[in-house]
Each structure stands twice: as structure tokens, then as C-alpha cells.
Amino acid sequence: MSTSDFPDLPSDKELGLTEEDLKELEGELSSDGPEMSAEEMAALFGEEPPAPVTIPRPTPSGAPAGGGKEAAKAARAKAKAEKRTAAAAKKKAKAAASEGQPTSKDEPAESKEAAARPAAAPVDDGPRSKWRGPTTAALLFAACVFASSRTGMPRPVPANAGEAEFSSARAMVTLVEIAREAHPTGSPEHARVRQYLVDRLTALGLEPEIQTTPSLIQNASFARSATVRNVVARLAGTSSTGAVLVTAHYDSRELARGAADDGAGVVTILEALRAIQASGPLQNDLIVLFTDAEELGLLGSRAFVDGHPWMEDVRLAISIEMRGGGGPSIMFETGEENGWIVRALAASDPTAYGNSMSYEIYKRLPNDTDFTPFREAGVQGLNFAAIDNAHVYHQAYDSPENLSESTLQHHGMHALNVLRHLGNESLLEVDAPNVAYFHVPGFGFFVYDEKWILPISGVLLALFALAVIVTRAVTGGLTGILIGAGVSIAGAALSYGAAMLLVGWLPGFHPELDSLYGSAYHSEGWYLLALAAAVLTIVTSLHGVVRRFVHLSSLALGALIVPLAGAAWLSYEMPLAAMNFQWPVAAALSVILLLGVLRRNASGVVGWGLAVVAALAVLAFLEPLTELLWLALSFRMAPALAVLTAVTAYLCLPAIDGMRHPNAWWAPLTSLVLCGAALGIGLLMSRTTPERPLPSTLVYALDHEAREALWVTAPLSDTAHMAAREWAVAGAGAPFGAVRDLGEFGYRAGDVPIVSADVVDVPGPEIFIESGESIEGVRRVLMSVRSEIGAEMLRFQYANGSGTRIRSINGKPLTEPASLLWADHWGEPDPVVLLELDVPEGEALELNVIEHTLRPGELLDSDPFERPATLAPDVTRLSDRAMLLTRFSTLDLAGDGEAPYDLQQMPDSMTGARAAATPVDTTTAAASRVEAGRGR
């Protein structure tokens, strides 16, 4: 047999053998160690074993058959090849162990053990399982459903429940009566609702009062005032240590029926008050406050805090609000030093739902509720609201049919439990150091002191250092940890990019974009599911590729670096939000340490089970947090939500690694299919229906002086639906052609399409003036205004080039009047709106008075604002109102200060106003009413 019968062997260089390796090999060749068979050598290379070689027996003379030299040479070559192959396999096993790679599943167990002795044992995949991957996915999905804020809502309680129970059915009957029509401040319907509340409180045995008083807010460019009418009542306690105030607002937003915002809060208080009286008296006083003009800038609650004599008795304030039409009732805001009140909530209410991150975020936002003036006044308390179904927020379809009765029941359980508890507690000391609080699905409401936040982050950093040591022992290096960090950052970045593409693509299917206050689209849930599936596709795809080369422990620990850093940062900047990352990081660190201890058994059922349990803990925190951030900020925040979802997935990486069974491609492919399916359903849900109507705009504008009337609609955009424009054209009676800026009407929407309209015979406002003395070249003038058509809003706007400036409205002084562009007044005046003006000596008093009525159909011969059920007013463009402009100007000012100037003596062409038949001394009449309104 010749050496040509052997296959070509690789060279030393090809085998990667160095001079040191060759010297070691020579030493091994001279030893008596075990030799590797040809079958073992072939197994190493994954080849078929060579055909057995038959060596002829030696001849009787002892000479080998076929030549002794050739046979010996062949034997030496074979031995040398076997030793080289064994050395190469040994070096390959060492390298694989140091990188954390699993050895070939076809390698014999003896060779694996021998190769692994110099390095720590890697955690491999274990045997492939057909059920582990799908089971992991099913468990994680079930955990997300269970942790959702929409899961576990209380069931509605029927009207035949016990008298001491809160019944959502009873409350809903009251709500239907309140939310029959829109009832903004100053409207006739608003007055009807107010009287209804007075009657209900009286029927409950209370003696309600109406606090009528002016209220005003101002910013750099405008001022807003209102004549507010708060409904207040007091239930005396048996031995009061202070008063607990509970409040909700009874006004609605312009065209909204206000069933959720905030009719739900009003009927919650009424039903809770009825149940409290049925179960016996409280120790402390209970003050009920139904505020007016909340939608205009908290004007009713500010009026109570600033001027009502009962304010000095208030120790705690409970506010019940709504920003949407469903979901859990969330305690989202408290005052500073909230430890006592939050612990009282936890002790009294088994259904408590909240997260102190909302406290940290809300105090940094410009958003306010009726709780804000009380918090600013140093009153401790709780603020509740629900935020799901946010597309109904401030819309005309905020109706009882679109309010979840489960949400109303949750509202009521909070109110009843908390008021009963606080009503019987000592209120002498209601402040304590801040606490962190959060709700864990299935486990309840947890509270602990803020002082533990920093130590917990310190423990997490120590655990991370320990995990690095353990992981290095398992994998033999630290490179994999850095790779894991890089891969997690890449996954988050790709998720962000995918969300940006989705946000940029969807508007073409949604004409309601930018016409909703609470959300971007009518239905966003399917898009959120699609986004989550897209993120999972990205994470599992990257993991499937990188996992072939890097140990799981290294990848999982590297992915923890960013959320751990986030938890540490939050501990300093937003401490009451830090626990949302601290506890998920703790769960992820724990499972990495346990898998390191298990080592070889980590890929078994026990290791997989531990990974899934840790993932469930992560999801219990981060799934509801992601969902609530979406509901609060809408799908416009999809890129940030995608990053948070990616972080959540990487914190669950040990469990997600189980989804590589039975192979690495099924999870990304399945996630991609789910993404497409959810996206398709979302697009189908975008179709126009009565539940998801198109926004449509039609406004009537009338200039009294110019005798000009216009119809106004919204500009066409890329997402506009022609059905809305066709309806507007039908209502106007002509197509819209020209565009015009109607800022002089108080319509600040830029250039808008207009068409001429018929001028209707509508009386202008009733105006009186009285001139006072001049000081340093400036004449002080009093001006009283009253709308004769009962307009809900009067706007006062400076004429171009005029030196006239407003100093006060209804006795409320303005700061820096020269910086204002306009001021307005809402509500029914008591009896007039009284302006104090500064007019430069020798100049005309010039002021534009604009009436906005939200009942335009009452002024026109027919009602062009009727529309099909598939259309709704675009409230963001002030649809369905009439704007009537009066340009008031006069140089003839009375100078004696003894009587108002009668505008009947001036031609209408000059003033554009119609005077009353009998002048009224507004200086004494209105001012005395302003003064009388204070402190009632």
C-alpha cells in the first residue's frame, strides 16, 4: 500500500498550528497517550470514516508483504495525521469554550469534556424542543394580557344593589340626564344642569349654595375671564378635625356633551354621597364642590380657593376627572409630602390603581385639573382620572353610550372607599415624606418610602458587578457583554426607525388626525400591537444571528446596561419613577445569576422556567407602563414607545432565548406575520363609521359694520375626506373659493377657505361707557358690555393702531395690559361685563367686540349645521359656531363721570353697536355685584 492511497492532509499553517504547538505535538507523539481511531478522526471533521485498511500479515521470514519500508512509512504518516487532527480539535474546543460557543452536537461526549476542562462550561441550547418556543411565546403573551390596564376592571353593579354600595347603574341614570346636550359655561343647557344638581343635592338632604363670582387667568398674550357659578354643599361631621373636599366640574367643553369629562365625576360624587348617607355619618365634614369653567382654565376651582370662606376648613381635596371614556380609574397626582395620603389610599381601597411615575411626569407638564389650585394652596389630596378611549375627549360624541360603565364603577369604588376612610381619620397631620407607589397586576398596590430608592439602585449596581464575575466564569471573557450591549442598542435604534416609518405612513389613512384632543386616531390599539410585533421581529432576528457566536449570559447582561443606567439616573432626577426600571432590572439580574450557578443545567427545564418567571415579573411592570404612556401621549409617541418595548424585550432575553426552539427563524417570521395582520386590522378600523366619524367644519362670520357675512371651512389637506367638504359646500350653498385670515373675528386658524353668506338681522351687543379723569395724559374709561343674543363668549380685541388698553375685567386687574392681544369673557354676566380701559388723551376709544355663540342654528333661518352620523364637528377648528364682529370706536367721551354715555346718540355706522333704551349706571351696579360675589 502506498501513501497515495491516503487523502490529502492539511498543512500545519492550514490547521493553525504554531511552532509551540508543533513542539507540544512532538512531545505528545513520544508519549504513550491514547491514540485516536480513524472513525474518531472522521467524526471530528464531520466526514465518513475511511475504508478500513487491511495490512497483510508478515511473511514467515518476518519481511512485510509489499515492502517493509513503504509500510512503515505509511504507518508513521497515519499516526502523524491522527495526532495533528487531535491537536487541532483540542485547540478548536478551547477557542469555542472561551467564546461561550456550544460544541458540535455530533461531537462525542468524551471529546467535549476533554475540550471543556481548561475553560468554564458554557450554557448551551440543550436538546432542541418542539414545544419550548411556542410555549414561551404563549406564556409571555398571556402575561401581557393579564398585566394590561384593560384587564381586571370591576364589573358594573346593578341598580338593585344595597343602599350602602356604589352602583354604576344608578349613577348612569343620573349621567344620562346631565349629558343630554353640550353644556358649556354660559349656555342655557349649562344653567339647566346647574339647577338639576341643586335639586339632587337638596333631595339628599343638603343645603346647596351657588357661588357666583368673577374669575380670571392671564398669560403673556391673552386674558380669560368668566362669571363662574360653583355649586357647593356641606355634610357636617360628628366631631370634625377638618373638612374633606371632593370635587368635579359640571361644565362641558363647547360642543361636547361631557358624559365622561366630567359628567362621570359629577355622578360619581352624587352616588357616593348617597351611599355614605345610607351607611351612617362621618366624623369629619364633607364638602361637595361642583366647579364651573374648569374647561376654560380652572376658573371655578380658582374662585373657590381664592374667595370662598369654607376654603380655610379644607384639609384634603379629592378630585375626580376624566380624559377619555374608559380604562381604570388611576390615582395619578398627589401633593408634595404625599406619604400619609398615599398610605391612606392603600389602606382604604383594595382596588387602588396608580404609579408614582405619573406624579413625577405630571408635575413637569403644563396640564392642570381642578386639583391644581388646591395643590398650589398647600392642600394635600388625591386626583383620579381614566384615560382610555381617549378619542372621545372633548368631542361632540362624548356621550353616555361611549362611556365604559366599568370605568364609572371603578371611579365610584375609589370615591366611596377613600371618602369613608378619610371621613373617619384624624386630619390634624396629613403630610409625610414622599413615597413610591405602584400597582402590580394580581398582587395589589405597593407603597414604600422614597428613602429606599437610592439604596436599591446601589444594590443593583453591586448585583451587576457580581453578575459580570459570574458571567466571565461561565463564558471565559467579557467581550460578549459588550456585544450584548451593542446589539440591544442596535435593536432599540431599529425599533425607533420602524416606528418613525409607521408614524409617517399612517396619516394618509386617517383624516381625523389633528382633529382629536386625546389621541392621534380614533382607534390606535391595533397599531400598538403591530408596533410591538415589529419590535419583537427585530429583537428575535438580531438575537438569532448573534446567539450563534455569543453566550446567552453575555448577551443578557450586556442588554441590562442601558436600563440599569436609566434606573440609576431616575433615582436622582425622578426618584418616584425609578422603581419602574429598578424591579425589572432586579428580576433580569437575578435570572442571569441563577443561570450562571446552574451552568450546564441552565438550558434545561429548570433554567427555562426561571427565565420565564423573571420575564413575567418584567412584564408586570413595563407592559402597563408602556400602555398607559401610550394612552396618555397617543400614538404620536410611537418611536419612544418602540424603544421602551425593545428595552422590555431585552430585559426578557433569557426567556426569549427559549423561542429559538425548535429553530431560530420561526419566532421572527411569526412576529412579522402578526405585525402585518394587526396593521391590516388597524387600517380596516380606520374606515368612517358613526363611531369613528369624519371631522367637518362650518363656521358663520358676520361683520356688523361692513354688513358682510361669510361661511368658513377648514383647508383641504392630504388626509381630508371629500365627504366633509361636500357637506360644508351644501351647508354654505356655494363652493368655497377665496381664502382669508379671520383673526379679526377671533378665529386664529390662518388663511381659511371662505364664501359669501347671507347677512342675518342680528342685534349687536349692548354697550355703555363712562369716562373718568385723565392721569398723565391717559383717560380712564369704564365700559359695560352685554350680549343680546346670549353669546357664550365675548372677546375684546384691540383695533390696529389703537392705543386703547384693558386694565381690568369685572374688577380683576390685568398685568401688563400693553402686551395683550385680546381678552375674553365666558358665561352669563352678572349682569354685565365691566371693562376698565385706558385711552390716550385725544385718541378715540377703539375696541373690537366679538360675540361667539355655540348655538348658530338659532340665528339662521335654517340649520345648515345638521350633518349625517358619519360626520362630526371639528372642535379643533371651532366648528359649529357663529362669530359676530362689532367695531366700537368713539372720540366723544363723557368727561364729568356722572353718567354713562348713551350710544343711542351715535350712528350705527360709526359704532356698529346698538344701545339699550335706558342707560344704566354700570359703575355702581356692576362693581357692587363684583364685590358681592367675593367670599360667598
PDB file of C-alpha atoms in Angstrom, residues 575-785:
ATOM      1  CA  PRO A 575     -36.905  59.192  42.175  1.00  0.00           C
ATOM      2  CA  LEU A 576     -40.586  58.293  42.352  1.00  0.00           C
ATOM      3  CA  ALA A 577     -40.350  56.904  38.814  1.00  0.00           C
ATOM      4  CA  ALA A 578     -37.194  54.832  39.291  1.00  0.00           C
ATOM      5  CA  MET A 579     -38.929  51.688  40.582  1.00  0.00           C
ATOM      6  CA  ASN A 580     -40.400  51.052  37.113  1.00  0.00           C
ATOM      7  CA  PHE A 581     -36.898  50.110  35.947  1.00  0.00           C
ATOM      8  CA  GLN A 582     -35.337  49.030  39.238  1.00  0.00           C
ATOM      9  CA  TRP A 583     -37.535  45.996  39.783  1.00  0.00           C
ATOM     10  CA  PRO A 584     -37.452  44.728  36.170  1.00  0.00           C
ATOM     11  CA  VAL A 585     -33.656  45.079  36.205  1.00  0.00           C
ATOM     12  CA  ALA A 586     -33.550  43.206  39.522  1.00  0.00           C
ATOM     13  CA  ALA A 587     -35.595  40.361  38.019  1.00  0.00           C
ATOM     14  CA  ALA A 588     -33.343  40.162  34.954  1.00  0.00           C
ATOM     15  CA  LEU A 589     -30.145  40.233  37.057  1.00  0.00           C
ATOM     16  CA  SER A 590     -31.474  37.502  39.315  1.00  0.00           C
ATOM     17  CA  VAL A 591     -32.119  35.094  36.486  1.00  0.00           C
ATOM     18  CA  ILE A 592     -28.682  35.749  34.943  1.00  0.00           C
ATOM     19  CA  LEU A 593     -27.045  34.915  38.277  1.00  0.00           C
ATOM     20  CA  LEU A 594     -29.165  31.778  38.701  1.00  0.00           C
ATOM     21  CA  LEU A 595     -28.351  30.579  35.186  1.00  0.00           C
ATOM     22  CA  GLY A 596     -24.667  31.142  35.944  1.00  0.00           C
ATOM     23  CA  VAL A 597     -24.961  28.963  39.029  1.00  0.00           C
ATOM     24  CA  LEU A 598     -26.771  26.242  37.074  1.00  0.00           C
ATOM     25  CA  ARG A 599     -24.171  26.343  34.251  1.00  0.00           C
ATOM     26  CA  ARG A 600     -24.647  23.068  32.359  1.00  0.00           C
ATOM     27  CA  ASN A 601     -28.241  22.643  33.537  1.00  0.00           C
ATOM     28  CA  ALA A 602     -29.195  26.207  32.596  1.00  0.00           C
ATOM     29  CA  SER A 603     -30.515  25.052  29.243  1.00  0.00           C
ATOM     30  CA  GLY A 604     -32.813  22.546  30.870  1.00  0.00           C
ATOM     31  CA  VAL A 605     -36.378  22.865  32.042  1.00  0.00           C
ATOM     32  CA  VAL A 606     -35.371  24.420  35.356  1.00  0.00           C
ATOM     33  CA  GLY A 607     -33.324  27.175  33.722  1.00  0.00           C
ATOM     34  CA  TRP A 608     -36.041  27.841  31.190  1.00  0.00           C
ATOM     35  CA  GLY A 609     -38.664  28.035  33.926  1.00  0.00           C
ATOM     36  CA  LEU A 610     -36.610  30.550  35.915  1.00  0.00           C
ATOM     37  CA  ALA A 611     -36.147  32.694  32.801  1.00  0.00           C
ATOM     38  CA  VAL A 612     -39.888  32.721  32.111  1.00  0.00           C
ATOM     39  CA  VAL A 613     -40.732  33.629  35.731  1.00  0.00           C
ATOM     40  CA  ALA A 614     -38.288  36.568  35.590  1.00  0.00           C
ATOM     41  CA  ALA A 615     -39.831  37.699  32.296  1.00  0.00           C
ATOM     42  CA  LEU A 616     -43.280  37.641  33.866  1.00  0.00           C
ATOM     43  CA  ALA A 617     -42.011  39.974  36.600  1.00  0.00           C
ATOM     44  CA  VAL A 618     -40.562  42.324  33.987  1.00  0.00           C
ATOM     45  CA  LEU A 619     -43.811  42.414  32.027  1.00  0.00           C
ATOM     46  CA  ALA A 620     -45.880  43.029  35.166  1.00  0.00           C
ATOM     47  CA  PHE A 621     -44.110  46.381  35.489  1.00  0.00           C
ATOM     48  CA  LEU A 622     -43.339  47.501  31.959  1.00  0.00           C
ATOM     49  CA  GLU A 623     -46.378  46.332  29.962  1.00  0.00           C
ATOM     50  CA  PRO A 624     -48.916  48.506  31.841  1.00  0.00           C
ATOM     51  CA  LEU A 625     -46.394  51.355  31.964  1.00  0.00           C
ATOM     52  CA  THR A 626     -45.984  51.263  28.182  1.00  0.00           C
ATOM     53  CA  GLU A 627     -49.733  51.023  27.684  1.00  0.00           C
ATOM     54  CA  LEU A 628     -50.525  53.944  29.992  1.00  0.00           C
ATOM     55  CA  LEU A 629     -47.841  56.117  28.392  1.00  0.00           C
ATOM     56  CA  TRP A 630     -49.448  55.381  25.026  1.00  0.00           C
ATOM     57  CA  LEU A 631     -52.907  56.281  26.297  1.00  0.00           C
ATOM     58  CA  ALA A 632     -51.631  59.476  27.909  1.00  0.00           C
ATOM     59  CA  LEU A 633     -49.493  60.657  24.984  1.00  0.00           C
ATOM     60  CA  SER A 634     -51.215  58.964  21.995  1.00  0.00           C
ATOM     61  CA  PHE A 635     -49.655  57.062  19.091  1.00  0.00           C
ATOM     62  CA  ARG A 636     -47.735  60.192  18.142  1.00  0.00           C
ATOM     63  CA  MET A 637     -45.192  58.918  20.681  1.00  0.00           C
ATOM     64  CA  ALA A 638     -44.779  55.616  18.823  1.00  0.00           C
ATOM     65  CA  PRO A 639     -40.970  55.981  18.425  1.00  0.00           C
ATOM     66  CA  ALA A 640     -40.486  56.366  22.181  1.00  0.00           C
ATOM     67  CA  LEU A 641     -42.932  53.525  22.822  1.00  0.00           C
ATOM     68  CA  ALA A 642     -40.979  51.323  20.409  1.00  0.00           C
ATOM     69  CA  VAL A 643     -37.746  51.964  22.322  1.00  0.00           C
ATOM     70  CA  LEU A 644     -39.440  51.154  25.633  1.00  0.00           C
ATOM     71  CA  THR A 645     -40.856  47.961  24.109  1.00  0.00           C
ATOM     72  CA  ALA A 646     -37.393  46.975  22.878  1.00  0.00           C
ATOM     73  CA  VAL A 647     -35.935  47.578  26.351  1.00  0.00           C
ATOM     74  CA  THR A 648     -38.675  45.373  27.793  1.00  0.00           C
ATOM     75  CA  ALA A 649     -37.876  42.613  25.308  1.00  0.00           C
ATOM     76  CA  TYR A 650     -34.159  42.716  26.101  1.00  0.00           C
ATOM     77  CA  LEU A 651     -34.891  42.521  29.823  1.00  0.00           C
ATOM     78  CA  CYS A 652     -36.777  39.309  28.962  1.00  0.00           C
ATOM     79  CA  LEU A 653     -33.929  37.973  26.793  1.00  0.00           C
ATOM     80  CA  PRO A 654     -33.264  34.742  28.769  1.00  0.00           C
ATOM     81  CA  ALA A 655     -36.904  33.777  28.208  1.00  0.00           C
ATOM     82  CA  ILE A 656     -36.932  34.988  24.600  1.00  0.00           C
ATOM     83  CA  ASP A 657     -33.887  32.773  24.012  1.00  0.00           C
ATOM     84  CA  GLY A 658     -36.235  29.837  24.554  1.00  0.00           C
ATOM     85  CA  MET A 659     -38.091  30.957  21.447  1.00  0.00           C
ATOM     86  CA  ARG A 660     -35.119  29.715  19.388  1.00  0.00           C
ATOM     87  CA  HIS A 661     -36.627  26.258  19.801  1.00  0.00           C
ATOM     88  CA  PRO A 662     -37.300  24.316  17.647  1.00  0.00           C
ATOM     89  CA  ASN A 663     -35.345  26.668  15.362  1.00  0.00           C
ATOM     90  CA  ALA A 664     -34.205  30.272  15.269  1.00  0.00           C
ATOM     91  CA  TRP A 665     -36.401  31.528  12.427  1.00  0.00           C
ATOM     92  CA  TRP A 666     -39.967  30.707  13.443  1.00  0.00           C
ATOM     93  CA  ALA A 667     -40.268  33.486  16.081  1.00  0.00           C
ATOM     94  CA  PRO A 668     -39.200  36.382  13.804  1.00  0.00           C
ATOM     95  CA  LEU A 669     -41.376  35.066  10.986  1.00  0.00           C
ATOM     96  CA  THR A 670     -44.406  34.613  13.232  1.00  0.00           C
ATOM     97  CA  SER A 671     -43.921  38.095  14.721  1.00  0.00           C
ATOM     98  CA  LEU A 672     -43.712  39.580  11.241  1.00  0.00           C
ATOM     99  CA  VAL A 673     -46.960  37.887  10.230  1.00  0.00           C
ATOM    100  CA  LEU A 674     -48.662  39.162  13.398  1.00  0.00           C
ATOM    101  CA  CYS A 675     -47.359  42.648  12.685  1.00  0.00           C
ATOM    102  CA  GLY A 676     -48.885  42.607   9.229  1.00  0.00           C
ATOM    103  CA  ALA A 677     -52.179  41.199  10.499  1.00  0.00           C
ATOM    104  CA  ALA A 678     -52.523  43.807  13.268  1.00  0.00           C
ATOM    105  CA  LEU A 679     -51.630  46.584  10.855  1.00  0.00           C
ATOM    106  CA  GLY A 680     -54.222  45.361   8.376  1.00  0.00           C
ATOM    107  CA  ILE A 681     -56.945  45.236  11.033  1.00  0.00           C
ATOM    108  CA  GLY A 682     -55.988  48.735  12.159  1.00  0.00           C
ATOM    109  CA  LEU A 683     -56.378  50.043   8.621  1.00  0.00           C
ATOM    110  CA  LEU A 684     -59.773  48.354   8.329  1.00  0.00           C
ATOM    111  CA  MET A 685     -60.768  50.054  11.590  1.00  0.00           C
ATOM    112  CA  SER A 686     -59.877  53.421  10.080  1.00  0.00           C
ATOM    113  CA  ARG A 687     -62.939  53.374   7.851  1.00  0.00           C
ATOM    114  CA  THR A 688     -65.571  56.008   8.584  1.00  0.00           C
ATOM    115  CA  THR A 689     -68.483  54.904  10.761  1.00  0.00           C
ATOM    116  CA  PRO A 690     -70.830  56.676  13.204  1.00  0.00           C
ATOM    117  CA  GLU A 691     -68.483  55.509  15.975  1.00  0.00           C
ATOM    118  CA  ARG A 692     -65.477  56.919  14.084  1.00  0.00           C
ATOM    119  CA  PRO A 693     -66.863  59.993  12.292  1.00  0.00           C
ATOM    120  CA  LEU A 694     -65.023  62.308   9.951  1.00  0.00           C
ATOM    121  CA  PRO A 695     -64.194  65.804  11.188  1.00  0.00           C
ATOM    122  CA  SER A 696     -66.086  68.526   9.338  1.00  0.00           C
ATOM    123  CA  THR A 697     -66.008  72.313   9.666  1.00  0.00           C
ATOM    124  CA  LEU A 698     -68.540  75.060   9.047  1.00  0.00           C
ATOM    125  CA  VAL A 699     -68.488  78.475  10.741  1.00  0.00           C
ATOM    126  CA  TYR A 700     -70.627  81.585  10.200  1.00  0.00           C
ATOM    127  CA  ALA A 701     -68.959  85.030  10.453  1.00  0.00           C
ATOM    128  CA  LEU A 702     -70.768  88.396  10.429  1.00  0.00           C
ATOM    129  CA  ASP A 703     -69.255  91.893  10.373  1.00  0.00           C
ATOM    130  CA  HIS A 704     -71.919  94.314  11.683  1.00  0.00           C
ATOM    131  CA  GLU A 705     -70.224  97.475  10.398  1.00  0.00           C
ATOM    132  CA  ALA A 706     -69.309  96.189   6.939  1.00  0.00           C
ATOM    133  CA  ARG A 707     -72.639  94.344   6.591  1.00  0.00           C
ATOM    134  CA  GLU A 708     -70.664  91.352   5.343  1.00  0.00           C
ATOM    135  CA  ALA A 709     -71.235  87.685   6.153  1.00  0.00           C
ATOM    136  CA  LEU A 710     -69.053  84.676   5.344  1.00  0.00           C
ATOM    137  CA  TRP A 711     -69.107  80.921   5.541  1.00  0.00           C
ATOM    138  CA  VAL A 712     -65.814  79.400   6.700  1.00  0.00           C
ATOM    139  CA  THR A 713     -64.476  75.861   6.439  1.00  0.00           C
ATOM    140  CA  ALA A 714     -61.192  74.056   7.002  1.00  0.00           C
ATOM    141  CA  PRO A 715     -58.478  73.960   4.317  1.00  0.00           C
ATOM    142  CA  LEU A 716     -58.228  70.752   2.347  1.00  0.00           C
ATOM    143  CA  SER A 717     -55.244  68.637   3.320  1.00  0.00           C
ATOM    144  CA  ASP A 718     -53.695  65.453   2.048  1.00  0.00           C
ATOM    145  CA  THR A 719     -55.759  63.456   4.542  1.00  0.00           C
ATOM    146  CA  ALA A 720     -59.039  65.368   4.136  1.00  0.00           C
ATOM    147  CA  HIS A 721     -62.069  63.382   3.037  1.00  0.00           C
ATOM    148  CA  MET A 722     -64.205  64.898   0.312  1.00  0.00           C
ATOM    149  CA  ALA A 723     -67.420  63.950   2.130  1.00  0.00           C
ATOM    150  CA  ALA A 724     -66.667  66.590   4.774  1.00  0.00           C
ATOM    151  CA  ARG A 725     -66.023  69.271   2.149  1.00  0.00           C
ATOM    152  CA  GLU A 726     -69.157  68.327   0.209  1.00  0.00           C
ATOM    153  CA  TRP A 727     -71.233  68.688   3.368  1.00  0.00           C
ATOM    154  CA  ALA A 728     -69.724  72.142   4.055  1.00  0.00           C
ATOM    155  CA  VAL A 729     -70.452  73.255   0.473  1.00  0.00           C
ATOM    156  CA  ALA A 730     -74.043  72.065   0.809  1.00  0.00           C
ATOM    157  CA  GLY A 731     -74.460  73.979   4.063  1.00  0.00           C
ATOM    158  CA  ALA A 732     -72.932  77.171   2.625  1.00  0.00           C
ATOM    159  CA  GLY A 733     -74.918  76.895  -0.595  1.00  0.00           C
ATOM    160  CA  ALA A 734     -71.864  77.559  -2.768  1.00  0.00           C
ATOM    161  CA  PRO A 735     -68.361  76.164  -3.292  1.00  0.00           C
ATOM    162  CA  PHE A 736     -65.503  77.705  -1.334  1.00  0.00           C
ATOM    163  CA  GLY A 737     -63.082  79.676  -3.444  1.00  0.00           C
ATOM    164  CA  ALA A 738     -61.089  82.504  -1.853  1.00  0.00           C
ATOM    165  CA  VAL A 739     -59.089  82.267   1.349  1.00  0.00           C
ATOM    166  CA  ARG A 740     -58.824  84.838   4.118  1.00  0.00           C
ATOM    167  CA  ASP A 741     -57.332  85.310   7.563  1.00  0.00           C
ATOM    168  CA  LEU A 742     -60.196  85.861  10.001  1.00  0.00           C
ATOM    169  CA  GLY A 743     -58.105  86.771  13.026  1.00  0.00           C
ATOM    170  CA  GLU A 744     -60.216  89.898  13.483  1.00  0.00           C
ATOM    171  CA  PHE A 745     -63.138  87.573  14.320  1.00  0.00           C
ATOM    172  CA  GLY A 746     -61.103  85.783  16.950  1.00  0.00           C
ATOM    173  CA  TYR A 747     -60.683  82.867  14.548  1.00  0.00           C
ATOM    174  CA  ARG A 748     -56.961  82.224  14.738  1.00  0.00           C
ATOM    175  CA  ALA A 749     -56.561  79.497  12.147  1.00  0.00           C
ATOM    176  CA  GLY A 750     -54.595  81.365   9.483  1.00  0.00           C
ATOM    177  CA  ASP A 751     -55.846  81.546   5.903  1.00  0.00           C
ATOM    178  CA  VAL A 752     -59.071  79.567   5.588  1.00  0.00           C
ATOM    179  CA  PRO A 753     -61.477  78.964   2.682  1.00  0.00           C
ATOM    180  CA  ILE A 754     -64.447  81.347   2.635  1.00  0.00           C
ATOM    181  CA  VAL A 755     -67.557  82.036   0.602  1.00  0.00           C
ATOM    182  CA  SER A 756     -70.125  84.801   0.889  1.00  0.00           C
ATOM    183  CA  ALA A 757     -73.157  84.219   3.102  1.00  0.00           C
ATOM    184  CA  ASP A 758     -76.476  85.963   3.643  1.00  0.00           C
ATOM    185  CA  VAL A 759     -76.408  88.742   6.222  1.00  0.00           C
ATOM    186  CA  VAL A 760     -78.855  87.975   9.020  1.00  0.00           C
ATOM    187  CA  ASP A 761     -80.531  90.660  11.083  1.00  0.00           C
ATOM    188  CA  VAL A 762     -78.918  90.075  14.463  1.00  0.00           C
ATOM    189  CA  PRO A 763     -78.663  92.757  17.169  1.00  0.00           C
ATOM    190  CA  GLY A 764     -75.217  93.828  18.237  1.00  0.00           C
ATOM    191  CA  PRO A 765     -74.106  93.886  21.867  1.00  0.00           C
ATOM    192  CA  GLU A 766     -75.456  96.405  24.368  1.00  0.00           C
ATOM    193  CA  ILE A 767     -72.638  98.799  25.284  1.00  0.00           C
ATOM    194  CA  PHE A 768     -72.375 101.713  27.726  1.00  0.00           C
ATOM    195  CA  ILE A 769     -69.344 103.833  28.543  1.00  0.00           C
ATOM    196  CA  GLU A 770     -68.456 106.304  31.251  1.00  0.00           C
ATOM    197  CA  SER A 771     -65.380 108.468  31.086  1.00  0.00           C
ATOM    198  CA  GLY A 772     -63.375 109.280  34.189  1.00  0.00           C
ATOM    199  CA  GLU A 773     -60.473 111.569  34.942  1.00  0.00           C
ATOM    200  CA  SER A 774     -57.242 111.824  32.981  1.00  0.00           C
ATOM    201  CA  ILE A 775     -53.942 110.913  34.649  1.00  0.00           C
ATOM    202  CA  GLU A 776     -50.686 111.768  32.900  1.00  0.00           C
ATOM    203  CA  GLY A 777     -52.349 112.067  29.507  1.00  0.00           C
ATOM    204  CA  VAL A 778     -54.403 108.853  29.821  1.00  0.00           C
ATOM    205  CA  ARG A 779     -58.185 108.889  30.190  1.00  0.00           C
ATOM    206  CA  ARG A 780     -59.742 106.205  32.450  1.00  0.00           C
ATOM    207  CA  VAL A 781     -62.971 104.827  30.895  1.00  0.00           C
ATOM    208  CA  LEU A 782     -65.491 102.279  32.160  1.00  0.00           C
ATOM    209  CA  MET A 783     -67.242 100.206  29.536  1.00  0.00           C
ATOM    210  CA  SER A 784     -70.070  97.738  30.165  1.00  0.00           C
ATOM    211  CA  VAL A 785     -70.975  95.092  27.582  1.00  0.00           C
TER     212      VAL A 785
END
